[in-house]
Amino acid sequence: MATPVRIVEVGPRDGLQNEPRTVTPAQRVALVEALVASGLTTVEAGSFVSPKWVPQMAGSDAVLRGLPARDGIRYPVLVPNLKGMEAAVAAGAREVALFVAASESFSRRNINCSIGESFERALPVMEMAKAHGIVVRGYVSCVLGCPYEGEVALPAVASVAERLVGIGCSEVSLGDTIGVGTPARARRMVEAVAKAVPIDRLAIHFHDTRGQALANVLACLEAGISVIDSAAGGLGGCPYAAGASGNLATEDLLYMLDGLGVDTGVDLDRLLDAVAFIAHGLGRPPRSKVYAALRGDRGEGQSGR
Ligand code: HMG
Ligand code: MG
């Protein structure tokens, strides 16, 4: 299996939005820079949501302004509505991401509106994106389960993904927000959505709450997925999804892809430097197995990958 894979690094956004300790915009810029230095080409840099709802993402405008434009490097940011879009564009965003849930209850808790209303909010965002030539990614949350409703029907997931593409999203990331999925279900979910949206426009986004993220990724790679979201150091979670833990750790993903012979262009040692940097800023050790093996107490000094 050597199909090229693009990693979408979401640590500076999904990762930091749920950390109890808020890090400064300058630290966030340094994190993004360290991630880019490792070879990652798409790094989600922040979120233009209400700072009353998610204070950790305040100052995302300063983060974007602090990042130098580089050929081939993308810094998408999350926007929930036109107000967020206007602020993102003013800060120089060239790529944004909208997020819609596959479950009504989660939509209400997360963005205080129904699924239908979130599509209404998306329309002026799309208009502004077209006017400015901005690429828009779409996220579907709760694709394998909702913290309030339990199981989510696959047709509901496929329908939201199809609507996101229909309004102009270039790519749709399928989010297991609370990390309840297992490989066979994850694969069935991807196959169901791929009947509505071409698989080369789908990405997967697993939280590792139950230790299934890497296995889920492998199952979805086998189904034809080639874009994978992950967060350095296993950072992450969603403030409106009780039980959501970190995203799949980028270094764990990289280690597996390396073993599969998939070239991502990312240097593991430099990625671990970025992980060490943010762990220091957050005052807690990283959650990933690969970091523990290569840089943790037990593994410090080992040279094998
Ligand atoms: P609301 O309270 O319904 O909004 O929140 P509103 O329009 O009534 O406005 C209320 C106040 O918020 C007003 O200010 C607005 O100006 C302000 P006030 O008059 O009270 O001073 N406001 C804003 N401020 C800054 N930026 C904005 C903005 N919009 C309104 N864009 C809102 C609606 C969407 C704003 C709110 O619910 C919110 O910010 N929610 C945050 C949700 C969030 O960030 N969740 C985490 C990201 S999603 C995720 O993690 C899942 C994902 O990773 C995939 C997966 O894992 O499945 C993507
Ligand atoms: Mg997420």
Tab-separated table of C-alpha atoms and ligand atoms in Angstrom:
chain	number	residue	atom	x	y	z
A	1	MET	CA	0.000	0.000	0.000
A	2	ALA	CA	2.026	2.962	-1.172
A	3	THR	CA	-0.645	5.424	-2.307
A	4	PRO	CA	0.501	8.934	-1.303
A	5	VAL	CA	-1.161	10.261	1.825
A	6	ARG	CA	-1.653	13.884	2.800
A	7	ILE	CA	-1.665	14.575	6.522
A	8	VAL	CA	-3.768	17.496	7.737
A	9	GLU	CA	-2.220	18.572	11.017
A	10	VAL	CA	-4.952	19.878	13.332
A	11	GLY	CA	-3.007	20.179	16.594
A	12	PRO	CA	-2.797	23.982	16.737
A	13	ARG	CA	-6.599	24.155	16.377
A	14	ASP	CA	-8.396	20.966	17.444
A	15	GLY	CA	-5.540	20.175	19.810
A	16	LEU	CA	-5.230	23.445	21.630
A	17	GLN	CA	-8.954	24.312	21.707
A	18	ASN	CA	-9.534	21.792	24.471
A	19	GLU	CA	-6.448	22.266	26.610
A	20	PRO	CA	-6.976	23.641	30.116
A	21	ARG	CA	-3.852	25.765	29.761
A	22	THR	CA	-4.150	28.469	27.102
A	23	VAL	CA	-1.008	29.173	25.129
A	24	THR	CA	-0.212	32.556	23.643
A	25	PRO	CA	-0.542	33.387	19.948
A	26	ALA	CA	3.268	33.658	19.799
A	27	GLN	CA	3.609	30.102	21.131
A	28	ARG	CA	0.983	28.953	18.637
A	29	VAL	CA	2.899	30.558	15.768
A	30	ALA	CA	6.074	28.827	16.966
A	31	LEU	CA	4.213	25.501	17.096
A	32	VAL	CA	2.909	25.883	13.544
A	33	GLU	CA	6.398	26.858	12.368
A	34	ALA	CA	7.891	23.788	14.041
A	35	LEU	CA	5.261	21.563	12.425
A	36	VAL	CA	5.934	23.053	8.993
A	37	ALA	CA	9.668	22.588	9.569
A	38	SER	CA	8.985	18.869	10.053
A	39	GLY	CA	7.559	18.693	6.526
A	40	LEU	CA	3.824	19.008	7.203
A	41	THR	CA	2.230	21.065	4.427
A	42	THR	CA	-1.294	21.600	5.787
A	43	VAL	CA	-1.490	22.902	9.343
A	44	GLU	CA	-4.824	24.069	10.739
A	45	ALA	CA	-3.721	27.208	12.492
A	46	GLY	CA	-6.705	28.387	14.532
A	47	SER	CA	-10.396	29.008	14.822
A	48	PHE	CA	-12.503	32.147	14.407
A	49	VAL	CA	-15.243	31.140	16.829
A	50	SER	CA	-16.576	33.082	19.801
A	51	PRO	CA	-13.837	33.609	22.406
A	52	LYS	CA	-16.586	33.316	25.030
A	53	TRP	CA	-17.231	29.758	23.861
A	54	VAL	CA	-13.640	28.719	23.159
A	55	PRO	CA	-11.199	31.120	24.855
A	56	GLN	CA	-8.216	28.963	23.851
A	57	MET	CA	-8.678	30.049	20.222
A	58	ALA	CA	-8.755	33.802	20.935
A	59	GLY	CA	-6.014	35.551	19.015
A	60	SER	CA	-6.237	33.282	15.956
A	61	ASP	CA	-5.988	36.476	13.878
A	62	ALA	CA	-2.580	37.177	15.450
A	63	VAL	CA	-1.533	33.584	14.740
A	64	LEU	CA	-2.428	33.865	11.041
A	65	ARG	CA	-0.734	37.256	10.759
A	66	GLY	CA	2.382	35.809	12.387
A	67	LEU	CA	2.760	33.044	9.800
A	68	PRO	CA	4.835	33.756	6.702
A	69	ALA	CA	3.264	32.853	3.347
A	70	ARG	CA	5.162	29.941	1.820
A	71	ASP	CA	4.607	28.178	-1.477
A	72	GLY	CA	2.821	24.886	-0.993
A	73	ILE	CA	2.039	25.470	2.699
A	74	ARG	CA	-1.588	25.780	3.756
A	75	TYR	CA	-2.890	27.247	7.014
A	76	PRO	CA	-6.644	26.572	7.105
A	77	VAL	CA	-8.732	28.007	9.953
A	78	LEU	CA	-12.148	27.073	11.302
A	79	VAL	CA	-15.078	29.487	10.790
A	80	PRO	CA	-18.605	28.893	12.159
A	81	ASN	CA	-20.395	31.835	10.511
A	82	LEU	CA	-19.983	35.027	8.467
A	83	LYS	CA	-18.581	36.961	11.428
A	84	GLY	CA	-15.801	34.393	11.783
A	85	MET	CA	-15.242	34.372	8.026
A	86	GLU	CA	-14.887	38.154	7.886
A	87	ALA	CA	-12.332	38.079	10.685
A	88	ALA	CA	-10.445	35.212	9.036
A	89	VAL	CA	-10.301	36.984	5.678
A	90	ALA	CA	-9.157	40.213	7.369
A	91	ALA	CA	-6.331	38.230	8.985
A	92	GLY	CA	-5.255	36.865	5.598
A	93	ALA	CA	-6.812	33.364	5.564
A	94	ARG	CA	-6.527	31.618	2.185
A	95	GLU	CA	-8.307	28.465	3.309
A	96	VAL	CA	-11.120	27.967	5.833
A	97	ALA	CA	-13.132	25.071	7.219
A	98	LEU	CA	-16.828	24.942	8.007
A	99	PHE	CA	-18.194	22.411	10.470
A	100	VAL	CA	-21.596	20.769	10.473
A	101	ALA	CA	-22.759	17.909	12.684
A	102	ALA	CA	-24.479	14.715	11.595
A	103	SER	CA	-26.457	14.833	14.852
A	104	GLU	CA	-28.968	17.540	15.799
A	105	SER	CA	-28.199	17.509	19.532
A	106	PHE	CA	-24.489	17.931	18.979
A	107	SER	CA	-25.121	20.762	16.523
A	108	ARG	CA	-27.141	22.613	19.176
A	109	ARG	CA	-24.520	22.118	21.892
A	110	ASN	CA	-21.581	22.937	19.656
A	111	ILE	CA	-22.799	25.914	17.658
A	112	ASN	CA	-26.205	26.702	19.142
A	113	CYS	CA	-28.244	25.942	16.024
A	114	SER	CA	-29.789	23.073	14.072
A	115	ILE	CA	-28.104	21.252	11.187
A	116	GLY	CA	-30.387	23.095	8.745
A	117	GLU	CA	-29.495	26.449	10.293
A	118	SER	CA	-25.796	25.649	10.119
A	119	PHE	CA	-26.157	25.215	6.350
A	120	GLU	CA	-27.949	28.588	6.202
A	121	ARG	CA	-25.020	30.134	8.101
A	122	ALA	CA	-22.653	28.473	5.634
A	123	LEU	CA	-24.121	30.133	2.542
A	124	PRO	CA	-22.788	33.683	3.082
A	125	VAL	CA	-19.477	32.142	4.123
A	126	MET	CA	-19.331	30.309	0.785
A	127	GLU	CA	-20.253	33.486	-1.097
A	128	MET	CA	-17.438	35.385	0.563
A	129	ALA	CA	-15.051	32.495	-0.064
A	130	LYS	CA	-15.887	32.513	-3.783
A	131	ALA	CA	-15.449	36.282	-3.971
A	132	HIS	CA	-11.966	36.008	-2.406
A	133	GLY	CA	-10.850	32.769	-4.072
A	134	ILE	CA	-10.666	31.008	-0.711
A	135	VAL	CA	-10.689	27.225	-0.484
A	136	VAL	CA	-13.333	25.802	1.871
A	137	ARG	CA	-13.085	22.456	3.611
A	138	GLY	CA	-16.114	20.947	5.342
A	139	TYR	CA	-16.157	18.878	8.512
A	140	VAL	CA	-18.894	16.466	9.510
A	141	SER	CA	-18.882	15.796	13.257
A	142	CYS	CA	-20.205	12.746	15.090
A	143	VAL	CA	-19.910	10.448	12.087
A	144	LEU	CA	-19.643	7.341	14.266
A	145	GLY	CA	-21.606	8.438	17.309
A	146	CYS	CA	-22.935	11.412	19.230
A	147	PRO	CA	-22.356	12.129	22.929
A	148	TYR	CA	-26.050	13.011	23.334
A	149	GLU	CA	-27.852	10.726	20.839
A	150	GLY	CA	-25.625	7.637	20.659
A	151	GLU	CA	-25.443	5.938	17.288
A	152	VAL	CA	-25.692	8.151	14.208
A	153	ALA	CA	-27.270	6.716	11.045
A	154	LEU	CA	-24.867	6.472	8.100
A	155	PRO	CA	-27.342	8.044	5.618
A	156	ALA	CA	-27.387	11.143	7.853
A	157	VAL	CA	-23.584	11.339	7.637
A	158	ALA	CA	-23.588	10.841	3.863
A	159	SER	CA	-26.307	13.446	3.421
A	160	VAL	CA	-24.406	16.143	5.369
A	161	ALA	CA	-21.183	15.335	3.479
A	162	GLU	CA	-23.003	15.531	0.137
A	163	ARG	CA	-24.589	18.867	1.057
A	164	LEU	CA	-21.197	20.281	2.053
A	165	VAL	CA	-19.783	19.385	-1.351
A	166	GLY	CA	-22.968	20.686	-2.966
A	167	ILE	CA	-22.464	24.156	-1.462
A	168	GLY	CA	-18.851	24.248	-2.658
A	169	CYS	CA	-16.565	22.500	-0.152
A	170	SER	CA	-13.511	21.107	-1.875
A	171	GLU	CA	-12.985	18.333	0.668
A	172	VAL	CA	-15.009	16.834	3.507
A	173	SER	CA	-13.403	15.545	6.682
A	174	LEU	CA	-15.364	12.867	8.513
A	175	GLY	CA	-14.964	13.355	12.259
A	176	ASP	CA	-15.340	10.697	14.930
A	177	THR	CA	-15.612	13.490	17.471
A	178	ILE	CA	-15.826	11.305	20.568
A	179	GLY	CA	-13.668	8.428	19.375
A	180	VAL	CA	-16.269	5.674	19.542
A	181	GLY	CA	-15.587	4.065	16.170
A	182	THR	CA	-14.003	0.698	15.507
A	183	PRO	CA	-12.340	-0.337	12.221
A	184	ALA	CA	-15.150	-2.269	10.531
A	185	ARG	CA	-17.706	0.465	11.291
A	186	ALA	CA	-15.287	3.195	10.247
A	187	ARG	CA	-14.752	1.473	6.928
A	188	ARG	CA	-18.502	0.961	6.405
A	189	MET	CA	-19.055	4.637	7.177
A	190	VAL	CA	-16.448	5.728	4.607
A	191	GLU	CA	-17.891	3.350	2.014
A	192	ALA	CA	-21.402	4.707	2.639
A	193	VAL	CA	-20.271	8.323	2.297
A	194	ALA	CA	-18.165	7.498	-0.778
A	195	LYS	CA	-21.389	6.565	-2.590
A	196	ALA	CA	-22.388	10.244	-2.298
A	197	VAL	CA	-18.993	12.014	-2.449
A	198	PRO	CA	-15.960	10.832	-4.462
A	199	ILE	CA	-13.503	9.196	-2.088
A	200	ASP	CA	-10.644	11.422	-3.233
A	201	ARG	CA	-12.568	14.352	-1.739
A	202	LEU	CA	-12.951	12.687	1.659
A	203	ALA	CA	-10.656	12.902	4.678
A	204	ILE	CA	-10.870	11.095	8.004
A	205	HIS	CA	-10.549	12.627	11.454
A	206	PHE	CA	-10.358	10.242	14.386
A	207	HIS	CA	-10.177	11.082	18.060
A	208	ASP	CA	-8.326	8.385	19.956
A	209	THR	CA	-10.585	8.239	22.998
A	210	ARG	CA	-10.763	4.453	23.012
A	211	GLY	CA	-7.411	3.703	21.365
A	212	GLN	CA	-9.010	2.822	18.028
A	213	ALA	CA	-7.854	5.716	15.867
A	214	LEU	CA	-4.856	4.081	14.209
A	215	ALA	CA	-6.754	0.851	13.488
A	216	ASN	CA	-9.608	2.923	12.057
A	217	VAL	CA	-7.174	4.773	9.808
A	218	LEU	CA	-5.763	1.522	8.470
A	219	ALA	CA	-9.254	0.229	7.669
A	220	CYS	CA	-10.089	3.477	5.872
A	221	LEU	CA	-6.799	3.500	3.943
A	222	GLU	CA	-7.742	0.054	2.691
A	223	ALA	CA	-11.065	1.527	1.562
A	224	GLY	CA	-9.225	4.157	-0.511
A	225	ILE	CA	-8.898	7.188	1.791
A	226	SER	CA	-5.781	9.308	1.196
A	227	VAL	CA	-6.211	12.384	3.431
A	228	ILE	CA	-5.847	11.942	7.184
A	229	ASP	CA	-6.246	14.466	10.003
A	230	SER	CA	-4.101	14.105	13.112
A	231	ALA	CA	-2.630	16.227	15.883
A	232	ALA	CA	0.982	16.326	17.000
A	233	GLY	CA	1.373	14.901	20.471
A	234	GLY	CA	-2.178	13.522	20.411
A	235	LEU	CA	-3.446	16.948	21.427
A	236	GLY	CA	-7.085	17.636	21.091
A	237	GLY	CA	-10.733	17.224	21.816
A	238	CYS	CA	-13.914	19.191	21.486
A	239	PRO	CA	-15.149	21.393	24.330
A	240	TYR	CA	-18.766	20.481	23.502
A	241	ALA	CA	-18.287	16.717	23.361
A	242	ALA	CA	-17.851	15.235	26.817
A	243	GLY	CA	-15.405	12.380	26.589
A	244	ALA	CA	-13.720	13.622	23.424
A	245	SER	CA	-10.023	13.141	23.955
A	246	GLY	CA	-7.070	13.891	21.773
A	247	ASN	CA	-6.889	13.380	18.061
A	248	LEU	CA	-4.838	10.555	16.654
A	249	ALA	CA	-1.216	11.555	17.298
A	250	THR	CA	0.566	12.606	14.106
A	251	GLU	CA	3.755	10.819	15.156
A	252	ASP	CA	1.887	7.540	15.717
A	253	LEU	CA	0.275	7.934	12.290
A	254	LEU	CA	3.606	8.753	10.681
A	255	TYR	CA	5.265	5.715	12.223
A	256	MET	CA	2.552	3.450	10.832
A	257	LEU	CA	2.609	5.051	7.376
A	258	ASP	CA	6.381	4.735	7.326
A	259	GLY	CA	5.994	1.009	8.054
A	260	LEU	CA	3.503	0.726	5.205
A	261	GLY	CA	5.989	2.315	2.822
A	262	VAL	CA	3.893	5.467	2.407
A	263	ASP	CA	5.987	8.592	1.912
A	264	THR	CA	4.488	11.670	3.536
A	265	GLY	CA	7.528	13.941	3.350
A	266	VAL	CA	7.426	14.434	7.142
A	267	ASP	CA	10.538	13.970	9.274
A	268	LEU	CA	9.725	12.108	12.486
A	269	ASP	CA	12.560	13.570	14.570
A	270	ARG	CA	11.626	17.122	13.687
A	271	LEU	CA	7.976	16.350	14.376
A	272	LEU	CA	8.955	15.083	17.827
A	273	ASP	CA	10.770	18.388	18.388
A	274	ALA	CA	7.486	20.196	17.721
A	275	VAL	CA	5.690	17.830	20.101
A	276	ALA	CA	8.280	18.471	22.819
A	277	PHE	CA	7.922	22.222	22.316
A	278	ILE	CA	4.145	22.270	22.819
A	279	ALA	CA	4.247	19.761	25.673
A	280	HIS	CA	6.578	22.140	27.468
A	281	GLY	CA	4.208	25.055	26.772
A	282	LEU	CA	1.238	23.089	28.091
A	283	GLY	CA	3.128	21.747	31.084
A	284	ARG	CA	2.157	18.139	30.451
A	285	PRO	CA	3.708	15.157	28.684
A	286	PRO	CA	2.544	14.221	25.165
A	287	ARG	CA	0.013	11.394	24.897
A	288	SER	CA	1.506	9.438	22.043
A	289	LYS	CA	3.076	6.009	22.139
A	290	VAL	CA	5.741	6.924	19.598
A	291	TYR	CA	6.828	9.977	21.597
A	292	ALA	CA	7.019	7.851	24.749
A	293	ALA	CA	9.054	5.209	22.933
A	294	LEU	CA	11.507	7.582	21.268
A	295	ARG	CA	11.718	10.555	23.585
A	296	GLY	CA	9.995	9.580	26.836
A	297	ASP	CA	11.671	8.354	30.025
A	298	ARG	CA	11.835	4.784	28.770
A	299	GLY	CA	12.889	5.623	25.256
A	300	GLU	CA	15.145	8.671	25.576
A	301	GLY	CA	18.319	8.035	23.649
A	302	GLN	CA	16.986	5.142	21.568
A	303	SER	CA	17.718	5.723	17.954
A	304	GLY	CA	15.408	3.230	16.208
A	305	ARG	CA	12.280	4.499	14.509
B	1	HMG	P1	-24.203	32.132	19.485
B	1	HMG	O1	-24.132	32.560	20.918
B	1	HMG	O2	-25.393	31.346	19.047
B	1	HMG	O3	-23.956	33.330	18.461
B	1	HMG	O4	-22.880	31.294	19.162
B	1	HMG	P2	-24.656	34.702	18.256
B	1	HMG	O5	-24.649	34.940	16.781
B	1	HMG	O6	-25.943	34.794	19.013
B	1	HMG	O7	-23.610	35.706	18.929
B	1	HMG	C1	-23.350	35.694	20.322
B	1	HMG	C2	-22.060	36.462	20.593
B	1	HMG	O8	-20.959	35.799	19.960
B	1	HMG	C3	-22.079	37.884	20.032
B	1	HMG	O9	-21.235	38.668	20.872
B	1	HMG	C4	-21.399	37.708	18.686
B	1	HMG	O10	-20.818	38.891	18.236
B	1	HMG	C5	-20.340	36.701	19.026
B	1	HMG	P3	-21.820	39.558	22.097
B	1	HMG	O11	-22.810	40.460	21.408
B	1	HMG	O12	-22.451	38.577	23.050
B	1	HMG	O13	-20.600	40.215	22.641
B	1	HMG	N1	-19.901	35.913	17.879
B	1	HMG	C6	-18.618	35.743	17.532
B	1	HMG	N2	-17.467	36.185	18.072
B	1	HMG	C7	-16.316	35.825	17.455
B	1	HMG	N3	-16.268	35.037	16.379
B	1	HMG	C8	-17.393	34.573	15.802
B	1	HMG	C9	-18.629	34.928	16.389
B	1	HMG	N4	-19.912	34.642	16.082
B	1	HMG	C10	-20.673	35.248	17.003
B	1	HMG	N5	-17.320	33.803	14.725
B	1	HMG	C11	-21.162	30.453	17.746
B	1	HMG	C12	-22.642	30.774	17.875
B	1	HMG	C13	-20.989	29.576	16.521
B	1	HMG	C14	-20.387	31.750	17.585
B	1	HMG	C15	-20.707	29.718	19.022
B	1	HMG	O14	-21.574	28.652	19.256
B	1	HMG	C16	-19.293	29.223	18.956
B	1	HMG	O15	-18.357	29.988	18.795
B	1	HMG	N6	-19.104	27.906	19.133
B	1	HMG	C17	-17.783	27.327	19.132
B	1	HMG	C18	-17.873	25.921	18.739
B	1	HMG	C19	-16.490	25.329	18.588
B	1	HMG	O16	-15.506	26.008	18.333
B	1	HMG	N7	-16.426	23.995	18.725
B	1	HMG	C20	-15.215	23.304	18.508
B	1	HMG	C21	-14.891	23.211	17.048
B	1	HMG	S1	-15.787	21.916	16.197
B	1	HMG	C22	-14.823	20.499	16.464
B	1	HMG	O17	-13.900	20.536	17.213
B	1	HMG	C23	-15.110	19.250	15.686
B	1	HMG	C24	-14.098	18.984	14.584
B	1	HMG	O18	-12.779	18.883	15.113
B	1	HMG	C25	-14.431	17.682	13.858
B	1	HMG	C26	-14.668	16.503	14.808
B	1	HMG	O19	-13.822	16.202	15.664
B	1	HMG	O20	-15.723	15.871	14.630
B	1	HMG	C27	-14.101	20.104	13.539
B	2	MG	MG	-11.972	17.095	16.118
